[in-house]
Amino acid sequence: MGKRKTHKFARPQFSPLGPANNTPEGVEETVEGAGDISSPAGDLLEKLQSASPDVREFACASISKLVQEKKVIPSFLQKDAIRCLGPMLLDPSVAVRETAAGALRNLSACGGYDVCDEMVKRDVLTPLAALLRECCAGLDSTAVSPRKKQVSKKNYLEDVSNEAIHLLWNLCESSSRAVSVFNKEGLLDICILCLRRFMDNIELAISAAYCLQTVAEDNAELLAAFTPQVLQVLEVVLLSSGDTTDHLLLRTLVAGTVWNVKTVVPCSSQAETINAVIRILAQTLDRNASQTILALSQTARTALEAEAGSQMEEEMIDICENGTPNLEGDAQEISPQSKAGDGTSEDISDFLPVRSEELRLATALLAAQQTALEIIVNMCCSEESSDDEWEEIGSSDDSDACVTEGPGSLLSPLCLSAEVLSALVNNLIPKKVLEKTVFAESVTVDACTESPPWRHLLAKMTRIQCRALTCLNNLLSTLDVERLGGPAALHTLSQHLTDLVFSQSEIPQDSEFLEAVTGAQRSLMQIMSSNNIPQQQGLSAEQLMRLCEVGAQCENTSARVNVVAMVGISGHVLAKEENTADALKVMGDFLLQVMTKDSSLVVVGEALDALIDVFADGLEADRAARQMKLLHALKSFQPVFKSRIQKEGKNNLTIDQRLVLDNVKINLRRFIAYREALMEK
């Protein structure tokens, strides 16, 4: 659909003296109940002041694990954990620095936007920036003089750098203030230095690439820092030949960064750069994620079985030699939580996640494909589009003018440069995106379901399917019929989208899926209607209304707008045909119900717009309108609609939405006058 951005919260003014030492804003209500939760926050934060680096390291690692449970985060915030952990980033012990950065990283990841904002307000970026500069100097020195005795130091530096860069990325993704600090402190050079080490430490380079892509989006202040030397580093990564999923993810992230800063690329290289970026995205989407994940899961399972067999063999030998198995050792090995719970052990290995190389590679592939799809979604958006335009309502005309597309506006081709259009088509992006709208094969789903550590991949695969459908929506709004393969291809696509919804016994209820699939279906219906292509395949009238009934109950406003628009498009076509009055009445009744009952003015406005389009002209439309007493219903609702705009418009709507609703209000008045004139004849 439109360009999806991270929601930005209103930021208080920054104080050079630092934020006040009080309870974090936005979490007071949560903190009130924190006392009911058994949390060792106070004891662990006290241990951070210990003279022993081992105790400090253990405390940081313990906090790192505990904050992964959201319910304990308020208790840590109440005791000012952010200010306690911040100085640990500059602790004399490198190990403490790493675990402190990991604790803050987990806190930022699990705490959400409010916690990230609070971390920035509590000035965690000051020690973080200092830590990154120290790491930068150290990485520079090891790169210049890579002696054997420096290997251990280099690894420590890279591990600390990775945690710190990841923390910086989390903060910048959630806080505009963090991005401002990033710009002011000149942290781009540090990210570039980490990126340059991709041949030696791909994990560090990926963290840096994530951060770069985030800070480079809509950040005009940073563009000047992307010098020819920096662009050359990005180019080297783009042209690298690593074939692992890690390298695929890295190149995809860098491609996203290059796209975000394309305006600083010399004009003579623009076309070549755009083609290189889209070629990388095509290569990422080329991978068959379902088959790759299946193969990796089987490899991991084989390795686990071999390890279990080896362990059993060792236990049998121990029994034969000693007469009894070492049950105490087994208990300690399989139950690390017991050690962590009693507070007597300081072995931080208890708090480290179980690492599976195969699972990591599978996750990297899915992340790469999701990122690639999101980049293409943004490519196919108007440069002027914004979050507010996602739910902008427009008139259902067949204008060929370039407009910004949103869930509530009828879709006309967006304006893209010839270079981008050519690269999208030449690299078969529409075909590759369509392939990603199909969910993973059942054998892959079964393999992930049977292995608990792999189950979370199912949600990631669902998200990729939704991103692909959103991407398809934007491509349909961008490309003309010929570039999309002609009428036959559109008919095939219509059947494909119908199968996605109705292949199961019940229509999927997931709001993200409903928003994505109805958005794609709506775009397809609009382009076929605008080009007078008969909709002979795909959704039947019955299926359309079933989908719309489900969509109308969805909590997602965009999904509701989409189904209303679909009814409007279909009804507009039916009104031109014969013997369709009964079908039009069913559609009209549905739209009237939405008009009177939906809580969103945006949806209500779309329903009114659809009613006006469907019943504007034609004998069948007139017959249906009389049967459903449309004129009476609209005249009764007119003052209600006007009142809702006056009451809700100022606080709940953007200026653009208000203007569109005002236009709908005018059209409604004219339509009522038109229907009254017809009734008098």
XYZ file of C-alpha atoms in Angstrom:
681
model
C 0.000 0.000 0.000
C 1.708 3.147 1.166
C 5.057 3.718 2.725
C 5.227 2.117 6.138
C 7.198 3.970 8.738
C 7.971 3.463 12.395
C 5.570 5.469 14.517
C 7.254 8.521 15.999
C 6.318 9.777 19.464
C 6.221 13.428 20.401
C 9.567 14.281 21.999
C 10.063 16.709 24.887
C 12.643 19.439 24.427
C 16.180 18.264 25.082
C 17.886 19.738 28.133
C 21.670 20.167 28.014
C 21.726 19.559 31.755
C 20.164 16.150 31.300
C 16.654 14.907 32.068
C 15.178 15.113 35.502
C 15.621 12.220 37.867
C 12.031 11.069 38.056
C 9.809 8.213 37.068
C 9.791 7.706 33.285
C 6.916 9.399 31.533
C 4.369 6.989 30.132
C 5.244 4.179 32.520
C 3.856 5.519 35.833
C 0.736 3.382 35.619
C 2.770 0.300 34.834
C 5.248 1.003 37.610
C 2.508 1.264 40.223
C 1.927 -2.447 39.969
C 5.583 -3.303 39.774
C 5.775 -4.049 43.465
C 3.536 -7.058 42.951
C 6.153 -8.652 40.741
C 8.994 -10.538 42.339
C 12.039 -8.892 40.777
C 15.636 -8.785 42.032
C 16.128 -5.405 40.357
C 17.408 -3.587 43.434
C 19.913 -6.287 44.365
C 21.298 -6.571 40.838
C 21.613 -2.812 40.385
C 23.463 -2.645 43.698
C 25.884 -5.301 42.441
C 26.813 -2.963 39.563
C 28.749 -0.919 42.139
C 30.811 -3.892 43.278
C 34.593 -3.607 43.217
C 34.762 -7.025 41.555
C 34.487 -6.946 37.745
C 33.159 -10.504 37.843
C 30.251 -9.441 40.050
C 29.522 -6.438 37.833
C 29.616 -8.648 34.754
C 27.294 -11.154 36.365
C 24.859 -8.401 37.355
C 24.777 -7.010 33.810
C 24.258 -10.469 32.345
C 21.470 -11.195 34.849
C 19.710 -7.945 33.967
C 20.161 -8.758 30.275
C 18.208 -11.950 30.720
C 15.560 -10.646 33.099
C 14.509 -7.670 30.973
C 13.512 -10.064 28.209
C 10.386 -10.528 30.343
C 8.375 -7.345 29.774
C 6.593 -7.594 33.115
C 9.811 -6.974 35.062
C 10.955 -3.972 33.010
C 8.889 -1.436 35.050
C 10.621 -2.506 38.259
C 14.019 -1.824 36.681
C 12.880 1.530 35.304
C 11.484 2.502 38.697
C 14.919 1.933 40.225
C 16.612 3.999 37.481
C 18.322 1.044 35.813
C 19.123 3.112 32.713
C 21.331 5.532 34.639
C 22.889 2.681 36.563
C 23.767 0.724 33.418
C 24.918 3.695 31.330
C 28.279 4.185 33.108
C 28.947 0.448 32.793
C 29.470 1.043 29.056
C 32.779 2.686 30.020
C 33.721 0.219 32.761
C 37.461 -0.613 33.020
C 36.554 -4.257 32.296
C 35.900 -4.983 28.624
C 33.702 -7.934 29.595
C 31.522 -5.662 31.744
C 31.211 -3.209 28.850
C 30.004 -5.974 26.559
C 27.429 -7.372 28.985
C 26.223 -3.870 29.907
C 25.729 -3.044 26.232
C 23.873 -6.349 25.863
C 21.621 -5.533 28.821
C 20.752 -2.110 27.418
C 20.244 -3.648 23.979
C 17.739 -6.162 25.375
C 16.034 -3.433 27.388
C 15.636 -1.314 24.258
C 14.425 -4.267 22.176
C 11.926 -5.639 24.719
C 10.796 -2.359 26.234
C 9.427 -0.836 23.046
C 9.248 2.749 21.862
C 8.524 4.343 25.234
C 11.490 2.687 26.899
C 13.804 3.596 24.004
C 12.657 7.180 24.242
C 13.264 7.151 27.972
C 16.766 5.752 27.440
C 17.590 8.647 25.126
C 16.121 11.153 27.580
C 18.235 9.601 30.336
C 21.286 10.401 28.212
C 22.442 6.842 27.565
C 23.771 8.033 24.206
C 26.594 10.014 25.843
C 28.443 6.966 27.245
C 27.387 4.930 24.210
C 28.965 7.426 21.812
C 32.134 7.497 23.940
C 32.270 3.693 23.907
C 31.832 3.588 20.153
C 34.667 6.074 19.661
C 36.991 3.976 21.802
C 36.004 0.891 19.856
C 36.546 2.762 16.608
C 40.074 3.732 17.612
C 40.806 0.176 18.659
C 39.409 -1.331 15.476
C 41.447 1.116 13.431
C 44.652 0.141 15.217
C 44.074 -3.596 14.828
C 43.332 -3.082 11.140
C 46.585 -1.204 10.667
C 48.727 -3.551 12.752
C 47.114 -7.005 12.942
C 49.630 -8.821 15.160
C 48.887 -12.165 16.732
C 49.015 -10.750 20.239
C 46.215 -8.351 19.301
C 43.795 -11.026 18.144
C 42.186 -11.440 21.568
C 41.832 -7.670 21.994
C 40.425 -7.345 18.493
C 37.762 -9.964 19.177
C 36.773 -8.232 22.418
C 36.557 -4.913 20.592
C 34.414 -6.361 17.827
C 32.087 -8.091 20.280
C 31.623 -4.898 22.296
C 31.215 -2.906 19.072
C 28.528 -5.285 17.856
C 26.465 -4.932 21.041
C 26.933 -1.150 21.046
C 26.032 -0.711 17.366
C 22.964 -2.886 17.823
C 21.885 -0.768 20.782
C 22.422 2.382 18.722
C 20.282 0.922 15.928
C 17.437 0.089 18.322
C 17.453 3.618 19.720
C 17.610 5.327 16.322
C 14.790 3.181 15.004
C 12.524 4.263 17.856
C 13.622 7.809 18.639
C 14.016 10.844 16.389
C 16.100 12.417 19.143
C 18.555 9.517 18.858
C 18.880 10.139 15.118
C 19.600 13.790 15.855
C 22.368 12.788 18.262
C 23.698 10.364 15.646
C 24.002 13.234 13.190
C 25.509 15.663 15.681
C 28.083 13.216 17.062
C 29.244 12.094 13.619
C 28.593 8.416 14.332
C 28.308 7.576 10.640
C 32.066 7.062 10.409
C 31.922 4.435 13.146
C 29.185 2.510 11.325
C 31.172 2.670 8.098
C 34.284 1.371 9.858
C 32.307 -1.589 11.216
C 30.800 -2.182 7.779
C 34.256 -2.303 6.194
C 35.103 -5.338 8.338
C 32.454 -7.490 6.658
C 35.061 -9.936 5.362
C 36.268 -10.676 8.919
C 33.143 -10.141 11.026
C 29.896 -10.396 9.113
C 27.772 -10.117 12.269
C 29.291 -6.744 13.162
C 28.880 -5.539 9.580
C 25.195 -6.556 9.561
C 24.509 -4.623 12.783
C 26.189 -1.572 11.256
C 24.195 -2.002 8.032
C 20.913 -2.168 9.949
C 21.817 1.044 11.750
C 22.879 2.756 8.517
C 19.658 1.905 6.723
C 17.627 3.251 9.641
C 19.436 6.569 10.083
C 19.675 7.215 6.331
C 15.906 7.206 5.819
C 14.429 10.700 5.390
C 17.484 12.263 7.035
C 18.498 15.242 4.908
C 20.907 16.443 7.592
C 23.008 13.297 7.208
C 23.279 13.308 3.415
C 26.355 15.557 3.348
C 28.246 12.959 5.404
C 27.876 10.414 2.591
C 31.071 11.491 0.854
C 32.488 9.740 -2.219
C 34.704 7.719 0.130
C 31.673 6.513 2.115
C 29.759 5.694 -1.060
C 32.749 3.689 -2.254
C 32.573 1.511 0.881
C 28.895 0.892 0.211
C 29.700 -0.003 -3.383
C 32.344 -2.517 -2.308
C 29.789 -4.290 -0.122
C 27.156 -4.243 -2.868
C 29.576 -5.860 -5.302
C 30.853 -8.474 -2.837
C 30.362 -12.098 -3.805
C 29.651 -13.924 -0.537
C 26.918 -16.521 -1.077
C 25.728 -17.195 2.478
C 22.424 -15.831 3.735
C 24.440 -13.523 6.002
C 26.054 -11.902 2.977
C 22.689 -11.763 1.252
C 21.225 -9.881 4.222
C 24.205 -7.528 4.360
C 23.985 -6.616 0.672
C 20.222 -6.106 0.948
C 20.593 -3.731 3.899
C 23.309 -1.770 2.111
C 21.096 -1.630 -0.989
C 18.412 -0.056 1.206
C 20.916 2.496 2.498
C 22.031 3.378 -1.032
C 18.399 3.832 -2.076
C 17.821 6.151 0.888
C 20.782 8.365 -0.087
C 20.451 8.066 -3.866
C 20.207 11.840 -4.232
C 23.924 12.212 -3.365
C 24.981 9.741 -6.044
C 26.477 11.585 -9.048
C 23.990 12.031 -11.904
C 26.273 10.119 -14.252
C 26.003 7.052 -11.997
C 22.336 7.274 -11.015
C 20.963 4.768 -13.535
C 23.742 2.263 -12.881
C 23.327 2.598 -9.105
C 19.546 2.121 -9.241
C 19.941 -0.952 -11.407
C 22.561 -2.377 -9.022
C 20.269 -1.845 -6.031
C 17.280 -3.500 -7.680
C 19.464 -6.353 -8.954
C 20.510 -7.061 -5.350
C 16.859 -7.107 -4.276
C 16.030 -9.499 -7.106
C 18.842 -11.833 -6.062
C 17.553 -11.809 -2.497
C 14.027 -12.685 -3.589
C 15.354 -15.409 -5.890
C 16.148 -17.642 -2.918
C 13.528 -20.269 -2.187
C 13.119 -19.642 1.534
C 10.865 -22.644 2.089
C 13.327 -25.145 0.650
C 16.330 -23.461 2.264
C 14.729 -23.482 5.711
C 13.709 -27.114 5.298
C 17.265 -28.107 4.395
C 18.772 -26.101 7.269
C 16.297 -27.530 9.778
C 17.111 -31.069 8.666
C 20.831 -30.370 9.018
C 20.284 -28.952 12.506
C 18.168 -31.937 13.501
C 20.803 -34.384 12.266
C 23.476 -32.533 14.243
C 21.360 -32.596 17.390
C 20.695 -36.320 17.026
C 24.403 -36.991 16.529
C 25.235 -34.886 19.597
C 22.603 -36.698 21.657
C 23.967 -40.055 20.526
C 27.489 -39.029 21.447
C 26.360 -37.830 24.864
C 24.496 -41.096 25.486
C 27.603 -43.058 24.518
C 29.688 -41.058 27.001
C 27.120 -41.698 29.739
C 27.193 -45.430 29.033
C 30.980 -45.456 29.274
C 30.737 -43.539 32.562
C 28.247 -46.085 33.895
C 30.485 -48.963 32.903
C 33.536 -47.377 34.529
C 31.954 -45.915 37.687
C 28.879 -48.045 38.163
C 26.393 -45.127 38.441
C 25.553 -42.214 36.193
C 26.576 -38.692 37.217
C 23.062 -37.474 37.959
C 24.242 -34.342 39.774
C 26.207 -33.176 36.765
C 23.275 -33.918 34.472
C 20.935 -31.896 36.621
C 23.257 -28.916 36.552
C 23.676 -29.216 32.810
C 20.010 -29.365 31.886
C 18.688 -26.883 34.437
C 20.705 -23.694 34.354
C 17.682 -21.751 35.583
C 18.086 -23.283 39.031
C 21.558 -21.804 39.304
C 20.436 -18.385 38.201
C 17.469 -18.385 40.529
C 19.328 -18.905 43.786
C 21.828 -16.129 43.110
C 24.829 -18.240 44.093
C 26.282 -18.827 40.657
C 28.030 -16.161 38.608
C 28.441 -18.228 35.447
C 27.048 -15.879 32.772
C 26.796 -18.705 30.245
C 23.376 -19.329 31.785
C 22.205 -16.085 30.245
C 23.504 -16.558 26.729
C 21.030 -17.720 24.069
C 21.426 -21.162 22.594
C 23.144 -20.641 19.241
C 22.268 -22.739 16.224
C 24.184 -21.835 13.098
C 21.470 -23.270 10.872
C 18.710 -21.349 12.680
C 20.748 -18.150 12.466
C 21.210 -18.585 8.711
C 17.498 -19.292 8.228
C 16.590 -16.181 10.213
C 19.034 -14.094 8.162
C 17.414 -15.240 4.909
C 13.929 -14.293 6.083
C 15.188 -10.942 7.343
C 16.845 -10.276 3.974
C 13.678 -11.062 2.029
C 11.470 -8.995 4.315
C 13.888 -6.069 3.978
C 13.981 -6.426 0.185
C 10.192 -6.353 -0.038
C 9.971 -3.311 2.225
C 12.508 -1.456 0.089
C 10.443 -2.176 -3.039
C 7.295 -0.991 -1.235
C 9.030 2.312 -0.548
C 10.331 2.537 -4.100
C 6.779 2.393 -5.394
C 5.583 5.226 -3.173
C 5.324 8.848 -4.115
C 8.238 10.827 -2.679
C 5.715 13.088 -0.966
C 3.704 10.314 0.656
C 3.473 10.172 4.404
C 1.974 8.075 7.155
C -1.071 10.296 7.229
C -1.856 9.505 3.619
C -2.264 5.810 4.360
C -5.889 6.441 5.207
C -6.600 9.309 2.849
C -9.925 9.051 1.099
C -10.223 9.905 -2.561
C -12.841 10.035 -5.262
C -13.505 6.929 -7.279
C -12.913 8.396 -10.695
C -10.901 6.880 -13.488
C -8.402 9.710 -13.709
C -5.024 8.907 -15.185
C -3.270 11.592 -13.150
C -0.432 10.549 -10.872
C -1.664 10.499 -7.286
C -0.395 9.289 -3.940
C -1.895 5.940 -3.157
C -3.376 5.100 0.206
C -5.826 2.506 1.483
C -8.688 4.931 1.181
C -7.942 6.396 -2.237
C -8.562 4.955 -5.628
C -5.388 3.842 -7.217
C -3.854 5.439 -10.272
C -0.317 4.768 -11.478
C 2.298 6.443 -9.328
C 5.059 8.528 -10.867
C 8.369 6.642 -11.021
C 11.445 7.473 -13.022
C 12.111 5.588 -16.231
C 15.277 4.115 -14.679
C 13.388 2.623 -11.739
C 10.531 1.295 -13.869
C 12.955 -0.273 -16.313
C 15.024 -1.880 -13.549
C 11.931 -3.281 -11.827
C 10.679 -4.893 -15.022
C 14.067 -6.066 -16.351
C 14.889 -7.764 -13.053
C 11.473 -9.488 -13.018
C 10.561 -7.923 -9.684
C 6.761 -8.323 -10.161
C 7.180 -12.053 -10.800
C 9.494 -12.523 -7.815
C 7.186 -10.565 -5.524
C 4.207 -12.646 -6.641
C 6.093 -15.831 -5.753
C 6.573 -14.527 -2.203
C 2.828 -14.107 -1.707
C 2.600 -17.901 -1.451
C 3.148 -19.254 2.052
C 5.796 -21.873 2.797
C 5.280 -25.482 1.756
C 3.532 -27.710 4.278
C 6.615 -29.878 4.812
C 8.577 -26.774 5.872
C 5.769 -25.664 8.164
C 5.743 -29.112 9.774
C 9.521 -29.073 10.249
C 9.380 -25.696 12.004
C 6.360 -26.665 14.094
C 8.030 -29.830 15.384
C 11.125 -27.961 16.608
C 10.395 -25.353 19.329
C 13.442 -23.150 18.536
C 12.291 -22.945 14.904
C 8.611 -22.172 15.497
C 9.106 -18.407 15.555
C 10.092 -18.621 11.886
C 6.446 -19.293 11.011
C 5.501 -15.779 12.129
C 8.375 -14.378 10.082
C 7.206 -16.277 7.004
C 3.686 -14.942 7.510
C 5.086 -11.433 7.704
C 6.968 -11.941 4.451
C 3.754 -13.063 2.759
C 2.015 -9.907 3.996
C 4.912 -7.700 2.880
C 4.807 -9.349 -0.534
C 1.079 -8.636 -0.834
C 1.658 -5.010 0.164
C 4.482 -4.839 -2.355
C 2.194 -6.310 -5.011
C -0.366 -3.652 -4.145
C 2.162 -0.893 -4.818
C 3.402 -2.513 -8.019
C -0.174 -2.668 -9.304
C -0.464 1.032 -8.526
C 2.823 1.757 -10.291
C 2.974 -0.344 -13.453
C 0.644 -0.170 -16.430
C -1.271 -3.172 -17.767
C 1.333 -3.995 -20.391
C 4.198 -4.063 -17.882
C 2.085 -6.275 -15.646
C 1.746 -8.871 -18.406
C -1.537 -7.853 -20.026
C -5.180 -8.818 -19.262
C -4.438 -12.559 -19.170
C -1.828 -12.060 -16.431
C -4.253 -9.920 -14.426
C -6.929 -12.614 -14.661
C -4.430 -15.181 -13.413
C -3.443 -12.859 -10.575
C -7.079 -12.369 -9.633
C -7.542 -16.114 -9.313
C -4.323 -16.373 -7.291
C -5.457 -13.763 -4.770
C -8.837 -15.465 -4.494
C -7.134 -18.787 -3.782
C -5.027 -17.198 -1.033
C -8.196 -16.141 0.785
C -10.540 -19.041 0.069
C -8.224 -22.054 -0.104
C -8.906 -22.694 3.589
C -12.216 -23.678 5.151
C -12.530 -20.227 6.725
C -11.267 -16.808 5.689
C -8.096 -15.954 7.674
C -8.822 -13.537 10.517
C -5.301 -12.138 10.936
C -5.589 -8.359 10.609
C -2.186 -7.886 8.958
C -2.983 -10.498 6.325
C -6.454 -9.076 5.728
C -5.063 -5.581 5.268
C -2.418 -6.809 2.819
C -4.568 -9.158 0.741
C -7.531 -6.769 0.493
C -5.161 -3.974 -0.474
C -3.732 -6.054 -3.315
C -7.189 -7.236 -4.405
C -8.490 -3.698 -4.372
C -5.610 -2.401 -6.495
C -6.161 -5.209 -8.983
C -9.902 -4.551 -9.203
C -9.248 -0.865 -9.769
C -6.713 -1.328 -12.560
C -9.007 -3.811 -14.304
C -11.987 -1.496 -13.938
C -10.039 1.538 -15.150
C -8.891 -0.352 -18.232
C -12.288 -1.967 -18.937
C -10.908 -5.478 -18.427
C -13.740 -7.931 -17.654
C -13.293 -9.609 -14.270
C -14.174 -13.070 -15.511
C -11.955 -14.944 -13.064
C -11.206 -14.555 -9.390
C -13.684 -13.275 -6.838
C -17.301 -14.163 -7.402
C -19.996 -11.823 -6.078
C -20.641 -14.213 -3.193
C -16.963 -14.477 -2.293
C -16.576 -10.714 -2.463
C -19.352 -10.165 0.057
C -18.031 -12.926 2.342
C -14.605 -11.320 2.341
C -16.111 -7.891 2.908
C -18.197 -9.077 5.843
C -15.055 -10.457 7.493
C -13.010 -7.381 6.593
C -15.649 -5.028 7.975
C -15.201 -6.644 11.409
C -11.402 -6.347 11.299
C -9.784 -4.084 13.882
C -7.453 -2.746 11.187
C -8.918 0.449 9.732
C -7.053 0.071 6.441
C -8.537 -3.387 5.912
C -12.037 -1.990 6.463
C -11.377 0.838 4.025
C -10.125 -1.668 1.468
C -13.202 -3.906 1.540
C -15.527 -0.913 1.312
C -13.598 0.353 -1.710
C -13.762 -3.135 -3.284
C -17.558 -3.111 -2.996
C -17.625 0.343 -4.546
C -15.467 -0.720 -7.494
C -17.437 -3.910 -8.099
C -20.780 -2.121 -7.767
C -19.684 0.611 -10.175
C -19.014 -2.092 -12.786
C -22.237 -4.013 -12.086
C -24.345 -0.869 -12.398
C -23.498 -0.799 -16.115
C -24.749 -4.360 -16.683
C -28.260 -5.792 -16.959
C -30.234 -7.689 -14.321
C -27.919 -6.692 -11.475
C -30.369 -4.814 -9.233
C -30.496 -7.579 -6.621
C -26.703 -7.781 -6.384
C -26.478 -3.992 -6.187
C -29.011 -3.947 -3.365
C -26.897 -6.430 -1.368
C -23.849 -4.229 -1.881
C -25.794 -1.090 -1.031
C -27.136 -2.579 2.189
C -23.584 -3.528 3.184
C -22.313 -0.010 2.531
C -25.205 1.556 4.455
C -24.435 -0.669 7.426
C -20.783 0.384 7.381
C -21.822 4.015 6.982
C -23.960 3.987 10.114
C -21.982 1.646 12.374
C -18.254 2.025 11.724
C -16.336 3.941 14.383
C -13.847 5.464 11.934
C -14.793 8.574 9.980
C -12.288 7.507 7.335
C -14.210 4.276 6.735
C -17.544 6.079 6.841
C -16.334 8.566 4.245
C -15.181 5.734 1.993
C -18.579 4.027 2.357
C -20.385 7.232 1.332
C -18.018 7.718 -1.589
C -18.693 4.138 -2.700
C -22.462 4.570 -2.423
C -22.335 7.684 -4.584
C -20.250 5.860 -7.219
C -22.390 2.733 -7.300
C -25.787 4.454 -7.468
C -24.866 7.499 -9.533
C -26.243 6.238 -12.833
C -28.028 3.386 -14.575
C -31.443 1.747 -14.546
C -30.309 -1.189 -12.400
C -28.730 1.151 -9.875
C -31.880 3.272 -9.758
C -34.070 0.197 -9.242
C -31.860 -1.049 -6.399
C -31.687 2.406 -4.793
C -35.494 2.628 -4.676
C -35.798 -0.858 -3.174
C -33.332 -0.100 -0.378
C -34.745 3.425 0.213
C -31.299 4.878 -0.308
C -32.421 8.491 -0.463
C -34.168 8.316 2.903
C -31.140 6.638 4.525
C -28.712 9.240 3.188
C -30.901 12.213 4.145
C -31.199 10.829 7.680
C -27.466 10.298 7.966
C -26.389 13.610 6.421
C -26.632 15.699 9.636
C -24.969 12.904 11.615
C -22.035 12.861 9.193
C -21.695 16.628 9.320
C -21.745 16.593 13.110
C -19.116 13.846 13.331
C -16.777 15.778 11.058
C -17.120 18.858 13.261
C -16.594 16.931 16.506
C -13.931 14.419 15.484
C -12.208 16.148 12.608
C -9.941 18.488 14.534
C -8.289 15.921 16.793
C -8.503 12.628 14.924
C -7.906 13.583 11.297
C -5.085 15.061 9.287
C -5.616 18.192 7.223
C -5.705 16.120 4.033
C -8.253 13.710 5.468
C -10.425 16.584 6.638
C -10.320 18.150 3.165
C -11.324 14.867 1.543
C -14.173 14.356 4.014
C -15.370 17.883 3.342
C -15.380 16.969 -0.345
C -17.413 13.829 0.405
C -19.847 15.981 2.391
C -20.321 18.271 -0.625
C -20.730 15.313 -2.976
C -23.291 13.791 -0.605
C -25.385 16.963 -0.653
C -25.284 17.052 -4.457
C -26.094 13.338 -4.717
C -29.123 13.722 -2.457
C -30.372 16.588 -4.647
C -29.776 14.412 -7.725
C -31.736 11.490 -6.248
C -34.586 13.800 -5.221
C -34.810 15.066 -8.802
C -34.984 11.492 -10.070
C -37.751 10.624 -7.610
C -39.854 13.531 -8.847
C -39.814 12.266 -12.433
